[in-house]
Amino acid sequence: MVANRKKFQGVLNILSFNRHFYVIGFLILVTLITIITNLKLPNLFLWFVIGVFAYGLVTPLLVSAYVYDFSGYYSFKWLQPHINNNASVKKIVNINAGFDETSFIIKNKFPTSEIKVFDFYDKKQHTEPAIVRARKVTTTYPNTQQITTNKIPLKDKSTDLVFLLSAAHEIRCNKEKQVFLTECKRICKEDGKIIMVEHLRDIPNFLAFSVGFTHFFSKKTWKDTLLKSGFTKIEEVKFTPFMSVFTCNN
């Protein structure tokens, strides 16, 4: 399995996994245009409605193309400032929520490291259509292990680096997030760290995804949850205006 991604793979994934939103949005737009036309409302109102829907449907795709296809997210160059020495990283854990695009890339970046991959997807709780569709096309890293969010099957202080890449927000309950992140802290060595990448519920993501930004959590929510999970050093750095990299140390 190669780690190279196809051109525009990120935005095509977003469009494919969330196609139900686009179908519904298009049908609503057609319905509104029909109503406005039949009522003979002013053309200005018609173009306003078309503009609003076009913005809501197109902007998320443009932002997703920027973040996932053109920003270098999958090149992992953004990671280097957070890692002092790649050679010192012996054991890595990468945890996903049922869709894994990063484990093979991480292995390429850390060829001498031991990598364990865990998937906390729960079909009873994680029922969003986008996740279900993503799981059908994802490539599973060898020996990926299914886990629950309250138990990572590793010894205390056994891991140098834990990756949570656009995954932790799928845990919707704050209490469950705290339990999960406490487990992540437990398996980290004294000098180990967690690298968590997330969209935030903030102004840039509201402008990008409109009401869809509620699928994410605020910076305050993440920091409060991380502090309650026992982390004492939490650093947040923006990677593009739309994503944040949280580095968490014991």
CSV table of C-alpha atoms in Angstrom, one decimal:
chain,number,residue,atom,x,y,z
A,1,MET,CA,0.0,0.0,0.0
A,2,VAL,CA,1.5,3.4,-1.0
A,3,ALA,CA,0.8,6.6,0.9
A,4,ASN,CA,0.5,8.7,-2.2
A,5,ARG,CA,-2.9,10.4,-2.5
A,6,LYS,CA,-4.9,11.0,-5.7
A,7,LYS,CA,-5.4,14.5,-7.0
A,8,PHE,CA,-8.4,16.1,-5.2
A,9,GLN,CA,-8.9,13.0,-3.1
A,10,GLY,CA,-9.8,15.1,-0.1
A,11,VAL,CA,-12.6,17.1,-1.6
A,12,LEU,CA,-13.9,14.1,-3.5
A,13,ASN,CA,-14.1,12.2,-0.2
A,14,ILE,CA,-16.1,15.0,1.4
A,15,LEU,CA,-18.4,15.2,-1.5
A,16,SER,CA,-18.9,11.4,-1.6
A,17,PHE,CA,-19.4,10.9,2.1
A,18,ASN,CA,-21.7,13.8,2.5
A,19,ARG,CA,-23.6,13.5,-0.7
A,20,HIS,CA,-27.0,13.3,1.1
A,21,PHE,CA,-26.5,16.9,2.3
A,22,TYR,CA,-25.9,18.0,-1.3
A,23,VAL,CA,-28.9,16.1,-2.7
A,24,ILE,CA,-31.2,17.5,0.0
A,25,GLY,CA,-29.8,21.0,-0.5
A,26,PHE,CA,-30.3,20.9,-4.2
A,27,LEU,CA,-33.9,19.7,-3.9
A,28,ILE,CA,-34.7,22.4,-1.4
A,29,LEU,CA,-33.1,25.0,-3.7
A,30,VAL,CA,-35.2,23.8,-6.7
A,31,THR,CA,-38.3,23.9,-4.5
A,32,LEU,CA,-37.7,27.4,-3.4
A,33,ILE,CA,-36.9,28.6,-6.9
A,34,THR,CA,-40.2,27.1,-8.1
A,35,ILE,CA,-42.2,28.8,-5.3
A,36,ILE,CA,-40.5,32.2,-5.8
A,37,THR,CA,-41.1,32.0,-9.6
A,38,ASN,CA,-44.8,31.0,-9.2
A,39,LEU,CA,-45.4,33.8,-6.7
A,40,LYS,CA,-43.6,36.2,-9.0
A,41,LEU,CA,-41.4,37.6,-6.3
A,42,PRO,CA,-38.7,40.1,-7.2
A,43,ASN,CA,-35.7,38.7,-9.1
A,44,LEU,CA,-33.4,40.2,-6.4
A,45,PHE,CA,-35.0,37.8,-3.8
A,46,LEU,CA,-34.5,34.9,-6.2
A,47,TRP,CA,-30.8,35.6,-6.8
A,48,PHE,CA,-30.3,36.1,-3.0
A,49,VAL,CA,-31.7,32.6,-2.4
A,50,ILE,CA,-29.6,31.1,-5.1
A,51,GLY,CA,-26.5,32.9,-3.8
A,52,VAL,CA,-27.1,31.7,-0.2
A,53,PHE,CA,-27.5,28.1,-1.3
A,54,ALA,CA,-24.5,28.3,-3.7
A,55,TYR,CA,-22.4,29.6,-0.9
A,56,GLY,CA,-23.5,26.9,1.5
A,57,LEU,CA,-23.0,24.1,-1.0
A,58,VAL,CA,-19.8,25.2,-2.7
A,59,THR,CA,-17.8,26.9,0.0
A,60,PRO,CA,-17.3,23.7,2.1
A,61,LEU,CA,-15.9,22.0,-1.0
A,62,LEU,CA,-13.5,24.8,-1.7
A,63,VAL,CA,-12.3,24.9,1.9
A,64,SER,CA,-11.9,21.1,2.0
A,65,ALA,CA,-9.9,21.2,-1.2
A,66,TYR,CA,-7.6,23.8,0.4
A,67,VAL,CA,-7.2,22.0,3.7
A,68,TYR,CA,-7.0,18.4,2.5
A,69,ASP,CA,-5.5,18.7,-1.0
A,70,PHE,CA,-3.4,21.9,-1.2
A,71,SER,CA,-2.2,22.8,2.4
A,72,GLY,CA,0.2,19.9,2.8
A,73,TYR,CA,-1.8,18.3,5.5
A,74,TYR,CA,-1.0,14.7,4.3
A,75,SER,CA,2.7,15.5,3.8
A,76,PHE,CA,3.0,15.9,7.6
A,77,LYS,CA,5.5,18.8,7.2
A,78,TRP,CA,3.4,20.6,9.9
A,79,LEU,CA,4.4,17.9,12.3
A,80,GLN,CA,8.1,18.5,12.4
A,81,PRO,CA,8.0,21.6,14.8
A,82,HIS,CA,6.2,19.4,17.3
A,83,ILE,CA,8.7,16.5,17.2
A,84,ASN,CA,12.3,17.1,18.4
A,85,ASN,CA,13.8,14.0,16.9
A,86,ASN,CA,12.0,11.4,14.7
A,87,ALA,CA,14.6,8.7,15.6
A,88,SER,CA,13.7,9.0,19.3
A,89,VAL,CA,10.1,8.0,18.6
A,90,LYS,CA,10.1,4.2,19.1
A,91,LYS,CA,6.4,3.5,19.6
A,92,ILE,CA,3.5,5.3,17.9
A,93,VAL,CA,-0.3,4.8,18.3
A,94,ASN,CA,-2.7,6.1,15.7
A,95,ILE,CA,-6.3,6.1,16.6
A,96,ASN,CA,-9.1,6.7,14.1
A,97,ALA,CA,-12.9,6.8,14.1
A,98,GLY,CA,-13.5,4.2,11.4
A,99,PHE,CA,-11.7,6.0,8.5
A,100,ASP,CA,-8.0,5.8,8.2
A,101,GLU,CA,-6.0,7.8,5.7
A,102,THR,CA,-2.9,8.4,7.7
A,103,SER,CA,-1.4,5.2,9.1
A,104,PHE,CA,0.5,4.3,6.0
A,105,ILE,CA,1.8,7.9,5.7
A,106,ILE,CA,2.9,7.9,9.4
A,107,LYS,CA,4.8,4.6,8.8
A,108,ASN,CA,6.6,6.2,5.9
A,109,LYS,CA,7.5,9.2,8.1
A,110,PHE,CA,8.7,7.0,11.0
A,111,PRO,CA,10.0,3.8,9.2
A,112,THR,CA,11.9,2.5,12.3
A,113,SER,CA,9.1,3.0,14.7
A,114,GLU,CA,6.6,0.4,15.9
A,115,ILE,CA,3.1,1.6,15.0
A,116,LYS,CA,-0.2,0.3,16.5
A,117,VAL,CA,-3.5,1.4,14.9
A,118,PHE,CA,-6.8,1.4,16.8
A,119,ASP,CA,-10.3,2.1,15.6
A,120,PHE,CA,-12.9,3.2,18.2
A,121,TYR,CA,-15.8,3.2,15.7
A,122,ASP,CA,-19.0,2.0,17.3
A,123,LYS,CA,-21.8,1.3,14.8
A,124,LYS,CA,-24.5,1.7,17.5
A,125,GLN,CA,-23.3,5.2,18.5
A,126,HIS,CA,-21.6,6.5,15.3
A,127,THR,CA,-24.5,6.3,12.9
A,128,GLU,CA,-23.9,9.3,10.7
A,129,PRO,CA,-24.1,8.4,7.0
A,130,ALA,CA,-20.8,10.0,6.2
A,131,ILE,CA,-18.9,7.7,8.6
A,132,VAL,CA,-20.8,4.6,7.4
A,133,ARG,CA,-19.8,5.4,3.8
A,134,ALA,CA,-16.2,6.3,4.7
A,135,ARG,CA,-15.8,2.9,6.3
A,136,LYS,CA,-16.8,1.1,3.1
A,137,VAL,CA,-13.9,2.6,1.2
A,138,THR,CA,-11.2,3.0,3.8
A,139,THR,CA,-8.0,0.9,3.5
A,140,THR,CA,-7.4,-0.8,6.8
A,141,TYR,CA,-3.8,-0.7,8.1
A,142,PRO,CA,-2.5,-4.3,9.0
A,143,ASN,CA,-3.5,-5.5,12.4
A,144,THR,CA,-5.8,-2.5,13.1
A,145,GLN,CA,-7.5,-3.3,16.4
A,146,GLN,CA,-11.1,-2.4,17.3
A,147,ILE,CA,-11.4,-0.8,20.7
A,148,THR,CA,-13.9,1.1,22.9
A,149,THR,CA,-13.2,4.7,24.0
A,150,ASN,CA,-12.8,3.7,27.6
A,151,LYS,CA,-10.0,1.1,27.1
A,152,ILE,CA,-6.8,1.2,25.0
A,153,PRO,CA,-5.2,-2.2,25.3
A,154,LEU,CA,-1.7,-1.0,26.1
A,155,LYS,CA,0.5,-0.8,29.2
A,156,ASP,CA,0.9,2.4,31.2
A,157,LYS,CA,3.6,4.8,29.9
A,158,SER,CA,4.4,2.6,26.9
A,159,THR,CA,3.9,5.0,24.0
A,160,ASP,CA,6.0,7.9,22.7
A,161,LEU,CA,3.4,9.5,20.4
A,162,VAL,CA,-0.3,9.2,20.0
A,163,PHE,CA,-2.0,10.6,16.9
A,164,LEU,CA,-5.7,11.7,17.0
A,165,LEU,CA,-6.1,13.1,13.5
A,166,SER,CA,-9.6,14.5,12.8
A,167,ALA,CA,-11.1,11.7,14.8
A,168,ALA,CA,-11.7,12.7,18.4
A,169,HIS,CA,-14.7,15.0,17.6
A,170,GLU,CA,-16.7,11.9,16.6
A,171,ILE,CA,-17.0,11.2,20.3
A,172,ARG,CA,-19.9,13.5,20.9
A,173,CYS,CA,-20.3,13.2,24.7
A,174,ASN,CA,-17.8,15.4,26.7
A,175,LYS,CA,-17.6,12.9,29.5
A,176,GLU,CA,-16.8,10.1,27.0
A,177,LYS,CA,-14.1,12.4,25.4
A,178,GLN,CA,-12.6,12.9,28.9
A,179,VAL,CA,-12.5,9.2,29.6
A,180,PHE,CA,-10.9,8.5,26.2
A,181,LEU,CA,-8.3,11.2,26.5
A,182,THR,CA,-7.4,10.0,30.0
A,183,GLU,CA,-6.7,6.6,28.5
A,184,CYS,CA,-4.5,8.3,25.8
A,185,LYS,CA,-2.6,10.1,28.6
A,186,ARG,CA,-2.2,6.8,30.5
A,187,ILE,CA,-0.4,5.1,27.7
A,188,CYS,CA,2.0,8.0,27.1
A,189,LYS,CA,5.5,7.9,28.4
A,190,GLU,CA,6.6,10.7,30.8
A,191,ASP,CA,8.1,12.5,27.8
A,192,GLY,CA,5.5,11.3,25.4
A,193,LYS,CA,2.8,13.4,23.8
A,194,ILE,CA,-0.5,13.4,22.0
A,195,ILE,CA,-0.9,15.2,18.6
A,196,MET,CA,-4.5,16.0,18.0
A,197,VAL,CA,-5.7,17.8,14.9
A,198,GLU,CA,-9.3,19.2,14.8
A,199,HIS,CA,-11.5,21.7,13.1
A,200,LEU,CA,-12.9,24.0,15.7
A,201,ARG,CA,-16.4,25.5,16.3
A,202,ASP,CA,-15.2,29.0,15.5
A,203,ILE,CA,-15.7,31.8,13.1
A,204,PRO,CA,-13.5,30.6,10.2
A,205,ASN,CA,-15.2,27.2,10.2
A,206,PHE,CA,-18.7,28.8,10.5
A,207,LEU,CA,-17.9,30.8,7.4
A,208,ALA,CA,-16.6,27.6,5.7
A,209,PHE,CA,-19.3,25.1,6.7
A,210,SER,CA,-22.2,27.3,8.0
A,211,VAL,CA,-24.3,25.2,10.4
A,212,GLY,CA,-22.1,22.2,9.7
A,213,PHE,CA,-19.5,23.8,12.1
A,214,THR,CA,-21.6,22.5,15.0
A,215,HIS,CA,-20.2,19.1,14.2
A,216,PHE,CA,-16.9,20.3,15.7
A,217,PHE,CA,-16.1,21.5,19.2
A,218,SER,CA,-14.7,24.8,20.5
A,219,LYS,CA,-11.2,25.5,21.5
A,220,LYS,CA,-12.4,26.0,25.1
A,221,THR,CA,-14.2,22.6,25.1
A,222,TRP,CA,-11.1,20.8,24.0
A,223,LYS,CA,-8.8,22.6,26.5
A,224,ASP,CA,-11.2,22.0,29.4
A,225,THR,CA,-11.5,18.4,28.5
A,226,LEU,CA,-7.8,17.9,28.1
A,227,LEU,CA,-7.1,19.6,31.5
A,228,LYS,CA,-9.7,17.3,33.1
A,229,SER,CA,-8.0,14.4,31.5
A,230,GLY,CA,-4.8,15.2,33.4
A,231,PHE,CA,-2.7,17.0,30.8
A,232,THR,CA,-0.7,19.9,32.2
A,233,LYS,CA,0.9,21.2,29.0
A,234,ILE,CA,-1.4,22.0,26.1
A,235,GLU,CA,-0.4,23.9,23.1
A,236,GLU,CA,-2.6,24.9,20.2
A,237,VAL,CA,-1.2,26.0,16.8
A,238,LYS,CA,-3.2,26.9,13.8
A,239,PHE,CA,-2.7,24.8,10.7
A,240,THR,CA,-4.5,26.9,8.1
A,241,PRO,CA,-7.3,29.1,9.5
A,242,PHE,CA,-9.6,26.1,9.6
A,243,MET,CA,-7.6,23.5,11.6
A,244,SER,CA,-5.8,23.4,14.9
A,245,VAL,CA,-3.0,21.2,16.1
A,246,PHE,CA,-3.1,20.4,19.8
A,247,THR,CA,0.1,19.1,21.3
A,248,CYS,CA,-0.5,17.6,24.8
A,249,ASN,CA,2.2,16.6,27.2
A,250,ASN,CA,2.1,14.9,30.6
